[in-house]
Short mmCIF file of C-alpha atoms in Angstrom, two decimals:
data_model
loop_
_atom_site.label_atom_id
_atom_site.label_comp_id
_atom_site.label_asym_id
_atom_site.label_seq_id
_atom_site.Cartn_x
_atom_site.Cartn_y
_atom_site.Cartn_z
CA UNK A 1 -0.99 138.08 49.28
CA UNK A 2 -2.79 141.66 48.94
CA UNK A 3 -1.40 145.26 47.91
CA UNK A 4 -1.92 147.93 49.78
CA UNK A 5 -1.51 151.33 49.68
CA UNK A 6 1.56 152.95 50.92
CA UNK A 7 0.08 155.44 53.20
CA UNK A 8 2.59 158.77 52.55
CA UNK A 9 3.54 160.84 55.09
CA UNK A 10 1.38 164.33 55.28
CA UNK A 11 2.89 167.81 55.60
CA UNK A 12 2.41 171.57 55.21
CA UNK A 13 3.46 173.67 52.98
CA UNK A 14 6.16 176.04 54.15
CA UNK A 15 5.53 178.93 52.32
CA UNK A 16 1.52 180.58 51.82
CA UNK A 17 -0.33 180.73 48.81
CA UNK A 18 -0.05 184.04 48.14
CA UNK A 19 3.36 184.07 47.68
CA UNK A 20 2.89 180.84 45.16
CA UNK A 21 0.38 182.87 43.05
CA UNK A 22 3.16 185.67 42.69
CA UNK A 23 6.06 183.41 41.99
CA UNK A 24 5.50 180.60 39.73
CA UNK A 25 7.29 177.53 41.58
CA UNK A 26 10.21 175.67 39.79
CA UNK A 27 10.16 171.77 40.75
CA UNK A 28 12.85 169.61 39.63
CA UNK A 29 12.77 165.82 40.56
CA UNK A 30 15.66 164.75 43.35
CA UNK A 31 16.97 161.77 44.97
CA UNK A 32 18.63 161.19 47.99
CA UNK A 33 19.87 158.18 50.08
CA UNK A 34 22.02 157.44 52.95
CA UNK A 35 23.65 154.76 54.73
CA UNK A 36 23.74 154.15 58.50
CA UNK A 37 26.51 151.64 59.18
CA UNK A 38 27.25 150.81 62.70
CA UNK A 39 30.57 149.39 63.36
CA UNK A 40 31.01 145.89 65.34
CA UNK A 41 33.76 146.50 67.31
CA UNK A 42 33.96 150.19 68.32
CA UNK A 43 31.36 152.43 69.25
CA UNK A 44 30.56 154.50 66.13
CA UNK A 45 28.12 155.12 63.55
CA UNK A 46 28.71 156.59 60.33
CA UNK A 47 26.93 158.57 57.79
CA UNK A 48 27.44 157.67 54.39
CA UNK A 49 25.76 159.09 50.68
CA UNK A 50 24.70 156.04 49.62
CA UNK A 51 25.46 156.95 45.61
CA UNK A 52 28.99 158.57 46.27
CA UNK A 53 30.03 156.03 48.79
CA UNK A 54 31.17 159.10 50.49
CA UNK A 55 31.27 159.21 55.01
CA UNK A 56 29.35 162.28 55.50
CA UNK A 57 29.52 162.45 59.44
CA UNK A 58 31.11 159.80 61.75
CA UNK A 59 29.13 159.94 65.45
CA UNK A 60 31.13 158.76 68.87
CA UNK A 61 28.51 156.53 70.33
CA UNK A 62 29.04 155.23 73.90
CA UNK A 63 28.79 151.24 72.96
CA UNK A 64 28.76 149.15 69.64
CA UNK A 65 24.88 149.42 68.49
CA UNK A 66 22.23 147.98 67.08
CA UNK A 67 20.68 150.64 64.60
CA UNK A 68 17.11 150.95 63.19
CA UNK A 69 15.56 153.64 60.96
CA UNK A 70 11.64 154.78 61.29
CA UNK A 71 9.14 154.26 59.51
CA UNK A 72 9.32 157.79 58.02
CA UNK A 73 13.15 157.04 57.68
CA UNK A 74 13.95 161.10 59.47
CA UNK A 75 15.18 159.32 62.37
CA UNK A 76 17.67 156.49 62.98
CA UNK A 77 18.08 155.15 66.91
CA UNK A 78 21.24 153.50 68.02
CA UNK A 79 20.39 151.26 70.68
CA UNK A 80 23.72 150.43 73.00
CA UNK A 81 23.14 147.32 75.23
CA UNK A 82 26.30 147.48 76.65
CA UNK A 83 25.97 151.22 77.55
CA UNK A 84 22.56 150.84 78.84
CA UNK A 85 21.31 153.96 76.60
CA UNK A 86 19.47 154.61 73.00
CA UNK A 87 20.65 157.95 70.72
CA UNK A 88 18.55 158.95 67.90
CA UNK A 89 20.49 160.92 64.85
CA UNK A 90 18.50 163.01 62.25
CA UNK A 91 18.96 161.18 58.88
CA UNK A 92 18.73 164.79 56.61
CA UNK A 93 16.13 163.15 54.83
CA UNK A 94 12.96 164.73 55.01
CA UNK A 95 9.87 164.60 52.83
CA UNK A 96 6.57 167.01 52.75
CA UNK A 97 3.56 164.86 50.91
CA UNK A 98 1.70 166.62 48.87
CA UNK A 99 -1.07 164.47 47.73
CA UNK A 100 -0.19 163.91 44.37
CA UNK A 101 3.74 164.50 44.68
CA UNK A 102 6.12 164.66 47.72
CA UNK A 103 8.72 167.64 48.30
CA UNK A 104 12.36 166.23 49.30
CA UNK A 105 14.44 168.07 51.64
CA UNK A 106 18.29 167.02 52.52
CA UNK A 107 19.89 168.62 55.01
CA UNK A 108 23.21 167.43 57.08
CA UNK A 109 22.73 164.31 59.07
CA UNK A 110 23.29 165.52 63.03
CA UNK A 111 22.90 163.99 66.52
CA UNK A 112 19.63 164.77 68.09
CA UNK A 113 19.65 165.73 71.91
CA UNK A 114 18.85 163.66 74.53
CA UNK A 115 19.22 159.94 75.28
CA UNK A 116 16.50 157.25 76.55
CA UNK A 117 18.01 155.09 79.05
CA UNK A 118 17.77 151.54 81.43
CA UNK A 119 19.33 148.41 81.77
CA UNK A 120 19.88 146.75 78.82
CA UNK A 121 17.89 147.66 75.83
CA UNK A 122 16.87 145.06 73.03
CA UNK A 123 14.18 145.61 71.20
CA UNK A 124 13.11 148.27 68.82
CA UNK A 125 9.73 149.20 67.56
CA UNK A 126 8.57 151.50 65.36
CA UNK A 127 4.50 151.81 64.85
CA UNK A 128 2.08 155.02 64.29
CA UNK A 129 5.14 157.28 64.74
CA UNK A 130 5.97 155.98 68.50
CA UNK A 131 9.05 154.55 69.58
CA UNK A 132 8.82 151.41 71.60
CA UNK A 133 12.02 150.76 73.33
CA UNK A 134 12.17 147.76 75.84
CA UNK A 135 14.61 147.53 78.43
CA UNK A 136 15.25 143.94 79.44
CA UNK A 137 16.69 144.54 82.69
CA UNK A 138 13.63 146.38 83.87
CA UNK A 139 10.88 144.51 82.32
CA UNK A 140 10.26 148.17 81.17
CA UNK A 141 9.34 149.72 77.76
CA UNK A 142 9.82 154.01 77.28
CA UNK A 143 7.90 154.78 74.61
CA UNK A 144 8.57 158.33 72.90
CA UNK A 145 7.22 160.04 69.68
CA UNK A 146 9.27 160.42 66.85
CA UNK A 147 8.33 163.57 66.43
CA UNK A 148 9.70 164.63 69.81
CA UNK A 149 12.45 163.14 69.70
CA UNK A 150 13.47 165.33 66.78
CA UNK A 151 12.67 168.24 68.36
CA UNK A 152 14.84 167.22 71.34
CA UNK A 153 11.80 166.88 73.56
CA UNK A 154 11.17 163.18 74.12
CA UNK A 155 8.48 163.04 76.76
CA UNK A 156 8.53 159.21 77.93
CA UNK A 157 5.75 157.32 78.99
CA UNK A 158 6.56 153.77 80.60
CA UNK A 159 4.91 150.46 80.07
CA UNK A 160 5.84 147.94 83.05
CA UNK A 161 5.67 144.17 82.93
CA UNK A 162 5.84 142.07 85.89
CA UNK A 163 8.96 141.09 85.83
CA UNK A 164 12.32 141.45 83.86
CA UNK A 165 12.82 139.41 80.89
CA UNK A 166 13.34 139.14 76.86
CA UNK A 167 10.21 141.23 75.65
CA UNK A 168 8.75 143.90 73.58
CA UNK A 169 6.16 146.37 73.48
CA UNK A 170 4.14 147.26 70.00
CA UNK A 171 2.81 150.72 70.29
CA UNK A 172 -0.69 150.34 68.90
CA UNK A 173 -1.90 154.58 68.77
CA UNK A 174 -3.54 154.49 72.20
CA UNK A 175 -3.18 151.40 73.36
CA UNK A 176 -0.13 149.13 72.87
CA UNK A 177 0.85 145.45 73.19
CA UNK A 178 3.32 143.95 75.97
CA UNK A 179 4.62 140.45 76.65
CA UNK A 180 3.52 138.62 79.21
CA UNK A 181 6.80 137.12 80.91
CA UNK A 182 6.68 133.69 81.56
CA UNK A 183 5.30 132.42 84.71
CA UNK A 184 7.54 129.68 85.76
CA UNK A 185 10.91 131.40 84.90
CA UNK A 186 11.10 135.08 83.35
CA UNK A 187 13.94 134.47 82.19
CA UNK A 188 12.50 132.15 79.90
CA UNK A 189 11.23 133.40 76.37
CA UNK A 190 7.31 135.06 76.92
CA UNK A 191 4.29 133.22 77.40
CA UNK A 192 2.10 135.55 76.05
CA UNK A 193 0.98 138.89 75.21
CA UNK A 194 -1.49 141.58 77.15
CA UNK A 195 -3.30 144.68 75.42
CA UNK A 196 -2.91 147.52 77.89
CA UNK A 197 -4.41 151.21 77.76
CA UNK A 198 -1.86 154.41 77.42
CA UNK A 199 -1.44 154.17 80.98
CA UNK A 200 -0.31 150.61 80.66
CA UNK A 201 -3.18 149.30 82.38
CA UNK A 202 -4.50 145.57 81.30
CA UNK A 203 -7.48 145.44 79.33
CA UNK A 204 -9.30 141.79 79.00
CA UNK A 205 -7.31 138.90 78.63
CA UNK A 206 -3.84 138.00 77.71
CA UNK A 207 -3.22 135.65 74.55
CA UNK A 208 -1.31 132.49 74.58
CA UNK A 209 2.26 132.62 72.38
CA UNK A 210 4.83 130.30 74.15
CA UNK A 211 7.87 131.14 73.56
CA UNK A 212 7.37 134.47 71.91
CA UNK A 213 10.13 135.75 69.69
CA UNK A 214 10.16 138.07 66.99
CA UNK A 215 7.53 140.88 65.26
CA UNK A 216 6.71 142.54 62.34
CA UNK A 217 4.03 144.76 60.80
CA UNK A 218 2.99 144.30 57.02
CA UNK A 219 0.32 146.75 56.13
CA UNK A 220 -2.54 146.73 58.94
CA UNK A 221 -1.58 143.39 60.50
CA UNK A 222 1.11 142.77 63.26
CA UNK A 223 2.53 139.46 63.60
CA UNK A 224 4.09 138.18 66.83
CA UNK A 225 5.85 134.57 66.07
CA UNK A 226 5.00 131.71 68.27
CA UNK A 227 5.90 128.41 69.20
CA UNK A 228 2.47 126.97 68.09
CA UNK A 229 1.91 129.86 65.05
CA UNK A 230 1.48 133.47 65.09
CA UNK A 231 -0.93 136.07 66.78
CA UNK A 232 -1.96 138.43 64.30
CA UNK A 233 -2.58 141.58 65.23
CA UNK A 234 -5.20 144.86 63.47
CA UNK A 235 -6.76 147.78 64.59
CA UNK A 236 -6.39 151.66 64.17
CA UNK A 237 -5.01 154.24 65.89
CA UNK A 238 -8.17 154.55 68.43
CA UNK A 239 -9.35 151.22 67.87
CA UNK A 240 -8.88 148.29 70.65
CA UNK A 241 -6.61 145.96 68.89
CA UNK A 242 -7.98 142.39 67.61
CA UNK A 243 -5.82 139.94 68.52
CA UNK A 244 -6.39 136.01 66.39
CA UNK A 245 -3.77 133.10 66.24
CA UNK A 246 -3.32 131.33 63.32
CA UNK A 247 -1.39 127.33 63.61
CA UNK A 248 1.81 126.18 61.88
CA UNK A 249 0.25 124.10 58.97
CA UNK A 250 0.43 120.15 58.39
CA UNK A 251 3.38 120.20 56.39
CA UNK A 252 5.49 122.11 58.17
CA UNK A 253 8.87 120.41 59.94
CA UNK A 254 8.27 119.66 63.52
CA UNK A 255 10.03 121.16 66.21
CA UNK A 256 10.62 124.24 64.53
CA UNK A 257 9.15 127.44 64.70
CA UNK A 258 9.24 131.40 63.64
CA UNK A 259 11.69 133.79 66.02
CA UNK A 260 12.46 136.88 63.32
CA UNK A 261 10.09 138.32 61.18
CA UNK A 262 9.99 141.22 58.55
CA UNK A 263 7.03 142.67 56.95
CA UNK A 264 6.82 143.12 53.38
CA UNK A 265 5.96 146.49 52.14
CA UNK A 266 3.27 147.10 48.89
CA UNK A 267 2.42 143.38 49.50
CA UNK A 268 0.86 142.42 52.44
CA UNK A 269 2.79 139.38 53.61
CA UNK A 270 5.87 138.27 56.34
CA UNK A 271 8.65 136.36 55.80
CA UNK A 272 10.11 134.42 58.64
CA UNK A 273 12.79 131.97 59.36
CA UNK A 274 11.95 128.50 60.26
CA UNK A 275 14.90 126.50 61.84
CA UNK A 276 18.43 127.44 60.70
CA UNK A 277 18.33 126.25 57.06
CA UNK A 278 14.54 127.59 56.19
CA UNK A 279 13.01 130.50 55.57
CA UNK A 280 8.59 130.89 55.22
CA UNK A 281 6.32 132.81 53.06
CA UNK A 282 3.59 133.73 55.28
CA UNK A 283 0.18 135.14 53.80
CA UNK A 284 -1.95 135.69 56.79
CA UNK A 285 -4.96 136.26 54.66
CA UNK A 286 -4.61 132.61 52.67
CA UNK A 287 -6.11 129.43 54.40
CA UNK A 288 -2.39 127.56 53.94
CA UNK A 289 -0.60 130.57 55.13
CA UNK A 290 2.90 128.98 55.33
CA UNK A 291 5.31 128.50 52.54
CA UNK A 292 8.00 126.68 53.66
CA UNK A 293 11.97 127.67 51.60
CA UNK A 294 14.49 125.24 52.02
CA UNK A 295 18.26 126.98 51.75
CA UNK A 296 21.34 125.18 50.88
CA UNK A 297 23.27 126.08 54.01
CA UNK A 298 22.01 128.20 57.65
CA UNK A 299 20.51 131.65 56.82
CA UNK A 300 22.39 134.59 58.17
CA UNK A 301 20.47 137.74 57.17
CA UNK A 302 17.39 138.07 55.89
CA UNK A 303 15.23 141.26 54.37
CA UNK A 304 12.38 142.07 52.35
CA UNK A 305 12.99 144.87 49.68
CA UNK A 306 10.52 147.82 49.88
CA UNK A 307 11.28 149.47 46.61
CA UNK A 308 10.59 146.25 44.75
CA UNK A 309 8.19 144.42 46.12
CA UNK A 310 7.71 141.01 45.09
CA UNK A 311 11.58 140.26 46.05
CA UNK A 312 13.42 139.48 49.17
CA UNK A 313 16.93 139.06 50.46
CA UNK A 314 18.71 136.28 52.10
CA UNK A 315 22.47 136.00 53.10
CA UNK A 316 23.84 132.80 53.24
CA UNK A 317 26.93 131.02 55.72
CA UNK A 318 28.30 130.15 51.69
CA UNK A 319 28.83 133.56 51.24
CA UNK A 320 26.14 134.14 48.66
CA UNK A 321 22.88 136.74 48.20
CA UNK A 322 20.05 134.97 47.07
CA UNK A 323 17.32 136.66 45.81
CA UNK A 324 13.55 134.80 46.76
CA UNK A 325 10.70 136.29 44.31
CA UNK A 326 7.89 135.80 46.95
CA UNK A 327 5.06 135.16 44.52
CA UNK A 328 6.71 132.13 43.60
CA UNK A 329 8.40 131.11 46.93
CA UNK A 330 11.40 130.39 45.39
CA UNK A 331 15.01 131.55 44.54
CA UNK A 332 15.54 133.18 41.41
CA UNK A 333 18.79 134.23 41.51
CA UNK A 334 22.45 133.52 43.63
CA UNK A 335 25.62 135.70 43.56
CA UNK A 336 29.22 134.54 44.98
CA UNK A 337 29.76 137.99 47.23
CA UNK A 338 32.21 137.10 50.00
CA UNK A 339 34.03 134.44 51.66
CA UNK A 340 32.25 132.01 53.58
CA UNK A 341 30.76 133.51 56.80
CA UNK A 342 29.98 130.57 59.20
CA UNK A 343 27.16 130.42 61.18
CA UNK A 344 29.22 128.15 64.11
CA UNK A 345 30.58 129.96 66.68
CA UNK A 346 28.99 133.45 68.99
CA UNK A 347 25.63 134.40 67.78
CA UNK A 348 27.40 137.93 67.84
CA UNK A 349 30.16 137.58 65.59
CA UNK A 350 30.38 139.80 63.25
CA UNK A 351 28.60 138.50 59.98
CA UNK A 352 27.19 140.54 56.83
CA UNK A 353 23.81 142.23 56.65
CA UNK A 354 22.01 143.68 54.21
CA UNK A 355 19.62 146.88 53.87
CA UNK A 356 18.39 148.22 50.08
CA UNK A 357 18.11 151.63 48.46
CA UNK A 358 16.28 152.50 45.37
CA UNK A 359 19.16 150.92 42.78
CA UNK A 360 21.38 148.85 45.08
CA UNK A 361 21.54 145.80 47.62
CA UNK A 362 24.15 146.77 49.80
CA UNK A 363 25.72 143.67 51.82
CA UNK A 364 28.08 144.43 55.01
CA UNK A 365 31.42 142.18 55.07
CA UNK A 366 32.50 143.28 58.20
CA UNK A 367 35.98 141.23 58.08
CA UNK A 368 37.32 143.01 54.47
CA UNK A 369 35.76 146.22 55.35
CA UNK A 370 33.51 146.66 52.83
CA UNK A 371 29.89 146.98 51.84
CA UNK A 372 29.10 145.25 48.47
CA UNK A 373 26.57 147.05 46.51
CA UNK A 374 24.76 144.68 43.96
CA UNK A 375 22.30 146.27 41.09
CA UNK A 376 18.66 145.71 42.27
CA UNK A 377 17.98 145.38 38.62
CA UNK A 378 20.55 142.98 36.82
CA UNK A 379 21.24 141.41 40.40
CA UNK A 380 25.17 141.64 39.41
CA UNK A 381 27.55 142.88 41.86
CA UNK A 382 28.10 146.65 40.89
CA UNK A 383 30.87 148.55 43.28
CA UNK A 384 32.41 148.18 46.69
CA UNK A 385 32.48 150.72 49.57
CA UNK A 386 35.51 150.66 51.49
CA UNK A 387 34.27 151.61 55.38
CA UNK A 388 36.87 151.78 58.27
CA UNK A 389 36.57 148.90 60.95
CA UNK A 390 34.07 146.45 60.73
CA UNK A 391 30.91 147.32 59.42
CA UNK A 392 28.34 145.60 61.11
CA UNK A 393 24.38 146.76 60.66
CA UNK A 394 23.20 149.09 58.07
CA UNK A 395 19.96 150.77 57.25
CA UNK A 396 19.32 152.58 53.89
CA UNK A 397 17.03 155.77 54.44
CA UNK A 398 16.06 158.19 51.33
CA UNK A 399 13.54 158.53 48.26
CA UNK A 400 12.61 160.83 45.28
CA UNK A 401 10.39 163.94 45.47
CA UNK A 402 10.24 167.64 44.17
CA UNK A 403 12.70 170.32 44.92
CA UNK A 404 11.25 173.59 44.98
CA UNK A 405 13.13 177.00 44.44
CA UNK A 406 11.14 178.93 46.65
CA UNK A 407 10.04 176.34 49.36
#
């Protein structure tokens, strides 16, 4: 398992340096996080300050969403199956890098302009500031920039597969990755996956990956789950991507296999589920990659933290939080949060999840209406947030930096 560099985001300065060499610049350090919490039931998304627990906007949204923040966190899209349409909302967070420092700017969080739509969107994918969003219904992914998308510009460009089915498409700078639906019966899981040009056109051959479900990116490397193992996936922004496969290990049970993934940040490794009752430690650079978890009951939400990184997060149907440290492999630590959440019953029912800020855990319990928040540091449960309805999915968006008087 390798560090790596967390690449920060660069800016400009806003004012020139003339003006800094005639007024001495007073920085003070600032912190800022938000919640996102879509609801389950009705079709809203609210704004909350993650510290005072306060709603700081509530946005009408057309459908219950799915929600997922960027990788610069500026930008949070709220992808409505059910409406057959994806809004993106400004999160107010925004940071200028400096080099040695990075200036934070909080603003209102706001709806941006514009919508991206088809029949029925799934999957979300964030990579080298594009926006992958895949339309199942179409076999069609409309890829925007982030960056335009704040601006209220999104120029689309399309990526078509042959046929409609469960897929995904990994921007890759200026190429990208798309599934390859499966031959027999697309609306069967993926057989595959095909590197194609910005103009979506196929380049070489596709790879194998039966039953293809679930991707993540951990530093450099991309990892598409498999039934046989995963591809892994590097390259740069210009570069034609290297696709390999690496095997589920001797070891492993049989008859399971990887379908969600997350990457962890700081420490270059994935962490997967395997079957209902396992998660596994995946170090694509080690020769026995997989490191299988065994939980006491069926997993319901898993997550890697990014502000701590040798820790992860998994929700169990018991009602508990168990924190894995992932150098070990292991569980360190359990806390009793809500009543038992079982995993019987619609895949969609509403069941906790779990996103992290910079002091807290915070857990959804959708049924009392609350989001726990446990301290990251004593892992002890430290407030509740009372949230109208049911909330449902939650990203955490914010950071530290410098706030300048005169810029």
């Amino acid at each position: 398992m390798r560090p790596f560099r967390h690449l920060m985001k660069t800016g400009a300065l806003a004012l020139g340096t003339a003006l800094v060499a005639l007024q001495p610049l007073h920085a003070e350090e600032e912190e800022a996080w938000r919640l996102f919490i879509a609801d389950h039931s009705e079709s809203v998304l609210r704004a909350l300050d993650a510290e005072k627990g306060e709603v700081l906007e509530t946005f009408q949204l057309k459908a219950p969403a799915r929600i997922y923040a960027t990788e610069s966190k500026e930008t949070v899209f709220a992808v409505q199956y059910d409406a057959n349409t994806v809004t993106a909302f400004s999160t107010g967070i925004h940071f200028d890098d400096h080099g040695d420092h990075a200036d934070l700017e909080v603003t209102a969080p706001r709806a941006l302009e514009g919508s991206v739509d088809g029949e029925r969107p799934v999957h979300f994918v964030a990579h080298f500031g594009e926006i992958a969003l895949f339309f199942d219904g179409e076999g069609v992914a409309r890829l925007v920039s982030e960056k335009a998308v704040s601006e209220g510009k999104p120029d689309i460009r399309e990526v078509r597969t042959s046929a409609p089915h469960h897929g995904v498409v990994i921007p890759y700078g200026a190429h990208a990755i798309a599934t390859v639906p499966n031959s027999k019966d697309p609306s069967e899981l993926p057989e595959g996956v095909q590197v194609v040009d910005a103009k979506g056109a196929a380049i070489g051959e596709p790879a194998a990956c039966p039953g293809l479900h679930g991707e993540a990116t951990s530093g450099n490397i991309t990892a598409i789950a498999c039934d046989t193992g995963l591809l892994l996936i590097t390259g740069g922004r210009n570069d034609l991507p290297e696709i390999r496969h690496i095997a589920y290990t001797d070891g492993l049970p049989e008859d399971l296999k990887v379908s969600t993934l997350a990457g962890g940040k700081a420490l270059q490794y994935f962490l997967g589920n395997f079957g209902k009752s396992n998660l596994v430690l995946i170090d694509p650079e080690d020769e026995d990659a997989f490191r299988l978890i065994e939980l006491p009951v069926r997993a319901v939400h898993f997550v890697v933290d990014p502000v701590r990184p040798k820790f992860a997060y998994v929700f169990t149907e018991d009602g508990k939080l168990n924190r894995i440290n992932v150098l070990s492999g292991k569980i360190d630590q359990s806390l009793e949060l809500t009543a038992p959440y079982s995993m019987d019953g619609h895949w969609s029912d509403p069941r906790p999840r779990i996103a992290v800020t910079h002091d807290e855990i915070m857990v959804t319990d959708p049924l009392k209406s609350v989001v726990h928040a446990i301290d990251a540091a004593s892992f002890e449960k430290a407030r509740d947030i009372a949230v109208e309805g049911k909330p449902y999915n939650i990203v955490a968006v914010g950071g530290s930096g410098e706030s300048h008087e005169n810029h």
